[in-house]
Every structure is written in C-alpha cells, then in structure tokens.
PDB file of C-alpha atoms in Angstrom:
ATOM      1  CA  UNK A   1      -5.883 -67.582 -23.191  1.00 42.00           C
ATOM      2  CA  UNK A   2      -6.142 -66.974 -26.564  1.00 43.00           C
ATOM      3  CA  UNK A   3      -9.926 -68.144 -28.058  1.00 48.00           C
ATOM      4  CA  UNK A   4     -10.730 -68.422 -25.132  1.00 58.00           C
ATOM      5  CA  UNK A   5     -14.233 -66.626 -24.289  1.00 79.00           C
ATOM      6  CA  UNK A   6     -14.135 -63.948 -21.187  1.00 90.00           C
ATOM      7  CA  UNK A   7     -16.735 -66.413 -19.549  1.00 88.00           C
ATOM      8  CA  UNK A   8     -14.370 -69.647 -20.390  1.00 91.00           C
ATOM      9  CA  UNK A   9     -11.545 -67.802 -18.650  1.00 93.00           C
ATOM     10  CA  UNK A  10     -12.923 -67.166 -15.422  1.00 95.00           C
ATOM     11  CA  UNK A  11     -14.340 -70.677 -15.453  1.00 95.00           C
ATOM     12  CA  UNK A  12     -10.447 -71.350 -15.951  1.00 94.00           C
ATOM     13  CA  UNK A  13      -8.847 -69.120 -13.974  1.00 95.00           C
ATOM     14  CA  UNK A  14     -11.433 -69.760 -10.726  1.00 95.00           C
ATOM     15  CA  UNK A  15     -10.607 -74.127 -11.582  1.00 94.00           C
ATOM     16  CA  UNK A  16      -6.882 -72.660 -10.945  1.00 93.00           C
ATOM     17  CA  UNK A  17      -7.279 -70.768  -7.796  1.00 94.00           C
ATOM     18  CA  UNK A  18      -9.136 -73.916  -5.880  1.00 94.00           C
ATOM     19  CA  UNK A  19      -6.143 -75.693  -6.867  1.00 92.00           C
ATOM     20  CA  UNK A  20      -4.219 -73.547  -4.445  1.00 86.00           C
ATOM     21  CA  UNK A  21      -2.646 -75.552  -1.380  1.00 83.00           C
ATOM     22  CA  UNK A  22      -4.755 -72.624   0.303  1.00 85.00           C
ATOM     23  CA  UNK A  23      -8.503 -71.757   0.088  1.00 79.00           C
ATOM     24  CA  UNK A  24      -8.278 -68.996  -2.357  1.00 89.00           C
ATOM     25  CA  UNK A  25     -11.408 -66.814  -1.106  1.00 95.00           C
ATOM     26  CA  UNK A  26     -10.180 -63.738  -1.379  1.00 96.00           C
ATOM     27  CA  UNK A  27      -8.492 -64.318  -5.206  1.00 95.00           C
ATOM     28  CA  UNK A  28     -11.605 -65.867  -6.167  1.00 95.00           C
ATOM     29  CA  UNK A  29     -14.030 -62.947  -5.396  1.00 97.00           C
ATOM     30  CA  UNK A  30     -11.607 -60.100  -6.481  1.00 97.00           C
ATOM     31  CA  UNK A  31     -11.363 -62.120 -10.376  1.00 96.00           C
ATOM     32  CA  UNK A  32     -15.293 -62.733 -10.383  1.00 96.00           C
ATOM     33  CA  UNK A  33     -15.594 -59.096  -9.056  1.00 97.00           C
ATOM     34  CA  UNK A  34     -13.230 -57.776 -11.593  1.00 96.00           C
ATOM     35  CA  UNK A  35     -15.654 -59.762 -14.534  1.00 95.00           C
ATOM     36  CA  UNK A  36     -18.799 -58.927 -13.507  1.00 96.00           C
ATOM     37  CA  UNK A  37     -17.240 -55.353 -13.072  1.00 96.00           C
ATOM     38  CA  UNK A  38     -18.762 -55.082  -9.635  1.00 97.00           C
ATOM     39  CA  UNK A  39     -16.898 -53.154  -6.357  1.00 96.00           C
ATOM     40  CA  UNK A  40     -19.103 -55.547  -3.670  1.00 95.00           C
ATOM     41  CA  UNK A  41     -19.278 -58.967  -3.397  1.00 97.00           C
ATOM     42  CA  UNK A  42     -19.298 -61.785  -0.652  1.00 97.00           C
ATOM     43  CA  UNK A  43     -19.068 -65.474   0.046  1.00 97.00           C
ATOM     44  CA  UNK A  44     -21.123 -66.992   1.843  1.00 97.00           C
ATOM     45  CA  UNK A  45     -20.351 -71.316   2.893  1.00 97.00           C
ATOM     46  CA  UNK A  46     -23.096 -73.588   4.038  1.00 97.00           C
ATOM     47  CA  UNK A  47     -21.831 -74.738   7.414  1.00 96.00           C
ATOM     48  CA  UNK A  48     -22.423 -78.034   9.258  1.00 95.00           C
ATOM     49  CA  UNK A  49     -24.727 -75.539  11.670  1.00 96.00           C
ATOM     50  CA  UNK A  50     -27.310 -75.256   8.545  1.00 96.00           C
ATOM     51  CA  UNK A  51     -26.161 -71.423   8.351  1.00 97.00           C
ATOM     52  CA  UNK A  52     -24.272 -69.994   5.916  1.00 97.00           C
ATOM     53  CA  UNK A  53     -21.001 -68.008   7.263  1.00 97.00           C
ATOM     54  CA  UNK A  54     -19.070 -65.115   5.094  1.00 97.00           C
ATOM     55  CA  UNK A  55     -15.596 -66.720   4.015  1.00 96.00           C
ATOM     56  CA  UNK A  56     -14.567 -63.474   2.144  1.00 96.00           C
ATOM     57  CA  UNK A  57     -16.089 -59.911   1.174  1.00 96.00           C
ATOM     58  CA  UNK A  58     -15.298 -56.947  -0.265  1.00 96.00           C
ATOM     59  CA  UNK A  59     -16.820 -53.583   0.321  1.00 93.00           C
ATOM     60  CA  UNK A  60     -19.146 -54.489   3.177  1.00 91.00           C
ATOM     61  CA  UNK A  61     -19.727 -51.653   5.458  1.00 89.00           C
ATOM     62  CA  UNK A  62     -18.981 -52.364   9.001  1.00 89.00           C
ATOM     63  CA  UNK A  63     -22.428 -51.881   9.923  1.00 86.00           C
ATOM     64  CA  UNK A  64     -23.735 -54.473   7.127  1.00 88.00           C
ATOM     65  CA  UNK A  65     -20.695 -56.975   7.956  1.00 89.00           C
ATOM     66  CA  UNK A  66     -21.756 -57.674  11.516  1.00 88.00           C
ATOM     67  CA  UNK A  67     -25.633 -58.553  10.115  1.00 89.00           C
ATOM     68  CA  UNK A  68     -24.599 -60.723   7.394  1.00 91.00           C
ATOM     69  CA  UNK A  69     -21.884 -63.050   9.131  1.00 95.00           C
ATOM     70  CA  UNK A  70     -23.706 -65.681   9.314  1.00 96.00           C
ATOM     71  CA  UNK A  71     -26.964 -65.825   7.440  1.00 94.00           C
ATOM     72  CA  UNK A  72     -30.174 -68.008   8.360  1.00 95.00           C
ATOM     73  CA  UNK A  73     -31.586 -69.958   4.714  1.00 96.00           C
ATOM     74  CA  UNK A  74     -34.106 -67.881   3.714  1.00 94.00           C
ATOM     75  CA  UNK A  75     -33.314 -64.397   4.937  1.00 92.00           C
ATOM     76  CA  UNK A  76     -32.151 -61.828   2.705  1.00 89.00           C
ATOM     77  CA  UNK A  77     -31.207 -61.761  -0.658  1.00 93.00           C
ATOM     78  CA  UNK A  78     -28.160 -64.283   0.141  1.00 94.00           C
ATOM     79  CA  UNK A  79     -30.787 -66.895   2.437  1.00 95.00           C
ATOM     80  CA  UNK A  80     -33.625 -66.707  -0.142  1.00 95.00           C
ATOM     81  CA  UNK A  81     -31.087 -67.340  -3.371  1.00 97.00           C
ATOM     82  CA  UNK A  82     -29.934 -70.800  -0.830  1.00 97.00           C
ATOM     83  CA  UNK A  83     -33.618 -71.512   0.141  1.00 97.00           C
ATOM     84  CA  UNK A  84     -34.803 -71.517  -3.504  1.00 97.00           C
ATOM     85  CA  UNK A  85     -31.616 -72.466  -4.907  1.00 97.00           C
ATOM     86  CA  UNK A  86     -32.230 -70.101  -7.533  1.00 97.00           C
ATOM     87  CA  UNK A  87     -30.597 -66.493  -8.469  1.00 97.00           C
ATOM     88  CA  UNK A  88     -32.142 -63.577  -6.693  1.00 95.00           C
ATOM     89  CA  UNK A  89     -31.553 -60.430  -7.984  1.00 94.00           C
ATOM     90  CA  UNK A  90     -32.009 -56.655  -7.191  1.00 89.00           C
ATOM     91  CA  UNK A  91     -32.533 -53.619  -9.910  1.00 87.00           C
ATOM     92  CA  UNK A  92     -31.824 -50.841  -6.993  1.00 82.00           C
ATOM     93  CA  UNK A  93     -31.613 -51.668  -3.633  1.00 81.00           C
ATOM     94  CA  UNK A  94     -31.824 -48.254  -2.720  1.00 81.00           C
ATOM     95  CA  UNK A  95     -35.813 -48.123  -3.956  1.00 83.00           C
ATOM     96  CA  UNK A  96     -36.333 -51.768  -3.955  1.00 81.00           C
ATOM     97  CA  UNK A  97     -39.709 -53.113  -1.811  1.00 79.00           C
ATOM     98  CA  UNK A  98     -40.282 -56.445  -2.969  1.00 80.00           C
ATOM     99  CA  UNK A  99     -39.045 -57.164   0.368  1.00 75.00           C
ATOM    100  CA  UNK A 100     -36.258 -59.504  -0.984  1.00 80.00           C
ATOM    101  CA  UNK A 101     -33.642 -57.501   0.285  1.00 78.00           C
ATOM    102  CA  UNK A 102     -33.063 -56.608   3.931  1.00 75.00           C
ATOM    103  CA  UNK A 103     -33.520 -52.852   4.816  1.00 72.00           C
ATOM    104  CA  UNK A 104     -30.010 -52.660   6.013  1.00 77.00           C
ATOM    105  CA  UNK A 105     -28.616 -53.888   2.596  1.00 80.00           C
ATOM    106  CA  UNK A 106     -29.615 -50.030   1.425  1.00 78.00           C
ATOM    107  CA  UNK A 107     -25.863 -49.442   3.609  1.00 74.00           C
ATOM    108  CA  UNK A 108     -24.077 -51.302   1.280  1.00 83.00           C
ATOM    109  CA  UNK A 109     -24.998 -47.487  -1.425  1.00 83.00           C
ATOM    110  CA  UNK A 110     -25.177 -50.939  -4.000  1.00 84.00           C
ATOM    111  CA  UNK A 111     -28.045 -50.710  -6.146  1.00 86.00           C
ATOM    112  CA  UNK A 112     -27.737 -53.345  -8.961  1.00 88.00           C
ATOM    113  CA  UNK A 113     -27.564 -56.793  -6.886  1.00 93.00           C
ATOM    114  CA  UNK A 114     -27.265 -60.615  -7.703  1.00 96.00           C
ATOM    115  CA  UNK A 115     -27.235 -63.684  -5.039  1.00 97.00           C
ATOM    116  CA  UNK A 116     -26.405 -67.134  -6.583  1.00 98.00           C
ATOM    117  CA  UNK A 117     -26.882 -70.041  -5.148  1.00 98.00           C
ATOM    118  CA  UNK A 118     -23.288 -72.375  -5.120  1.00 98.00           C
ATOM    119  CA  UNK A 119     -25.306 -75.613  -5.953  1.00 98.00           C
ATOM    120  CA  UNK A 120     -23.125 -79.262  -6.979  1.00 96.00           C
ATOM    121  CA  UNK A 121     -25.936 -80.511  -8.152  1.00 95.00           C
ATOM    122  CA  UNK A 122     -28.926 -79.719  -6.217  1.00 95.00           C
ATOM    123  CA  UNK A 123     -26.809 -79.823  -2.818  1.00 96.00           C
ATOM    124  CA  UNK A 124     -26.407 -76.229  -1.697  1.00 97.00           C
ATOM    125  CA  UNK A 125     -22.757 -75.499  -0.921  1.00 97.00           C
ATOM    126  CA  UNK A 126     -22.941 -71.441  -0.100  1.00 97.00           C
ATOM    127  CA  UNK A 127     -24.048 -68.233  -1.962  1.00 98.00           C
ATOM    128  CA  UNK A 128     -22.012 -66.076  -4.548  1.00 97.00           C
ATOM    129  CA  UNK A 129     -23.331 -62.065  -4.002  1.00 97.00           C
ATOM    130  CA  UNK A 130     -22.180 -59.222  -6.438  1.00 97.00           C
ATOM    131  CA  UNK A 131     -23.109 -55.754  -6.539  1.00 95.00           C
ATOM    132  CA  UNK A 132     -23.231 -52.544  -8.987  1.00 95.00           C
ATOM    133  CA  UNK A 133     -23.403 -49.222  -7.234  1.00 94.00           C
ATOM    134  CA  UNK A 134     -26.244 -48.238  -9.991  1.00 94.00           C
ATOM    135  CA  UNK A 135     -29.259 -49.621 -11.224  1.00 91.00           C
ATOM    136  CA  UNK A 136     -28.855 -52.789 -13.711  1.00 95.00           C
ATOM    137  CA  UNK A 137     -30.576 -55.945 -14.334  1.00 94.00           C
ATOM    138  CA  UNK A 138     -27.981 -59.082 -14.581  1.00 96.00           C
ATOM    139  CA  UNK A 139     -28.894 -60.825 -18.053  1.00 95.00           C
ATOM    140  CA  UNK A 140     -29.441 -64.331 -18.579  1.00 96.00           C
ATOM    141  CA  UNK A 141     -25.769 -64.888 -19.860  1.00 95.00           C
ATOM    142  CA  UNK A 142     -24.494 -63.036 -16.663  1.00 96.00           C
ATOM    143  CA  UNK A 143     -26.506 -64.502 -14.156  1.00 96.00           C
ATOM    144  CA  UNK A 144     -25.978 -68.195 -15.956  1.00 96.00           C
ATOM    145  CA  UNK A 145     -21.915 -67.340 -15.641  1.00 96.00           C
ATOM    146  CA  UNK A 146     -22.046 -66.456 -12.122  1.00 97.00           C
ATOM    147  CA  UNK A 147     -23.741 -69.921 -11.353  1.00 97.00           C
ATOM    148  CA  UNK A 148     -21.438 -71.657 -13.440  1.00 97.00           C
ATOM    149  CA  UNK A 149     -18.441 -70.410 -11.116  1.00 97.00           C
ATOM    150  CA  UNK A 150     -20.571 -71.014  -8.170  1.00 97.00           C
ATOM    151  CA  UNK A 151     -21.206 -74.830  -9.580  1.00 97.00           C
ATOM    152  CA  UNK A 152     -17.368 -74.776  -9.636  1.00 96.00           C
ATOM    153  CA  UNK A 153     -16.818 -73.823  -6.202  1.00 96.00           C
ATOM    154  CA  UNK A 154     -19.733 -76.296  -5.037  1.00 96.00           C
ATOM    155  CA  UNK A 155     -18.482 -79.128  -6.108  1.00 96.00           C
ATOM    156  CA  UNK A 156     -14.687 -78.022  -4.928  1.00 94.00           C
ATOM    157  CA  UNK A 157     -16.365 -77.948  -1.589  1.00 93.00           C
ATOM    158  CA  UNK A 158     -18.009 -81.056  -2.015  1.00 93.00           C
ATOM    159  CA  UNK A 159     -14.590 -82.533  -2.167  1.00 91.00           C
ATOM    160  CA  UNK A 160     -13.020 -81.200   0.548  1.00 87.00           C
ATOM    161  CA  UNK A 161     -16.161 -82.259   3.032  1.00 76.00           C
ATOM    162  CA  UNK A 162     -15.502 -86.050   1.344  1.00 60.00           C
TER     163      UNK A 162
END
C-alpha cells in the first residue's frame, strides 16, 4: 500500500475484511487492535432487543466478559459512547471517578480506554472499545480514526439489516 497513510490502510484493509463471505469480527478487531497498538478491545452490535451484544473481544477477563455481554445504552463506558453517540474515553481506569466507567472495568488492569460509537449516519449500529494497559489520552486524529472504521462497519451493518 504504498502512499498510502497508516490511517488510509486500515480504512482499506477493514473495507476488505467485511467483504468476507463471513463476518470478519475477530480479523477486524485484531488489525484495529494491532493500529491503535492496544492488547483489549471489544465489539459491541446494536441488536433488534435495543441492547448491544459483544460479537468479538480480546483480552476480557472472565469475570468482566460475563458483565459486558450484553450492554444496556447508557451504562458504562461502551452504553454512554451509544447513548451520546459520541467517543468516551478513559486516562486510567484504574484511578478514574468520573463515574464513566463501571467499577468492574478496573479487572480489565487497562488503564488508557476509548469507546466509539459505530454510527452510519446518526443511526447507532454498535460500539468499537480499545484499551492501553497505561495511562494515555487518545488524540483527536486517533479517536477521529477509530470512528472512521466504526462509520465503516455501521454502514456494512446497515446493509446487511436491508
């Protein structure tokens, strides 16, 4: 991919993987993972219930998988990123008590944490969730790039739904 930028790329490469005969989910996190240089991550799909379920993760602790299954809009980092349909993000979850994050999400031992909202449009199609296992602040450019992919994804989904 020659001239291509790293953020063009992923934009490319995710575009490739929904083009699979098979939804990708697992592919998909592990290249926006291995971008964003993050070891956690999970997707999260708006279902016809009104709750968003966990189509793939990686690096969810057993105790931390069974609460965020499914997830209510507006709970947790993940529900509050889908109620405002805006990125939420996390310095350190570890100190954090803004009371964005749930107490439970100090399991994950993630500290720097972003939820994007998958929006096509401004219909909500699911959450994008990466994680550093330090402190950090997401910039503009990398919190912009993780809701282009999710605008990918969104309006894959809005396809496949008709």
């Amino acid at each position: 991919m020659r001239g291509m930028s790293d953020a063009s790329a992923l934009l490319a490469d995710v575009a490739a993987l929904l083009r699979s005969p098979d939804t990708p989910w697992p592919a998909l996190l592990e290249r926006v993972l291995r971008h964003f240089a993050c070891p956690l991550g999970t997707i999260h799909v708006l279902a016809a219930d009104g709750l968003m379920h966990l189509t793939t993760h990686r690096g969810l602790p057993p105790p931390v998988l069974d609460k965020v299954s499914v997830i209510p809009i507006g709970k947790g980092m993940a529900g509050l990123a889908a109620q405002r349909k805006q990125p939420v993000q996390v310095c350190n979850l570890q100190t954090d008590t803004s009371g964005v994050a749930r107490p439970d999400a100090r399991l994950t031992k993630m500290e720097g944490s972003l939820a994007a909202p998958m929006l096509d449009g401004e219909t909500l199609r699911g959450v994008f969730g990466i994680a550093k296992p330090v402190p950090y602040d997401f910039t503009v450019e990398e919190t912009r790039q993780l809701m282009d992919v999710g605008a990918v994804i969104a309006r894959w989904l809005s396809a496949q739904t008709g």
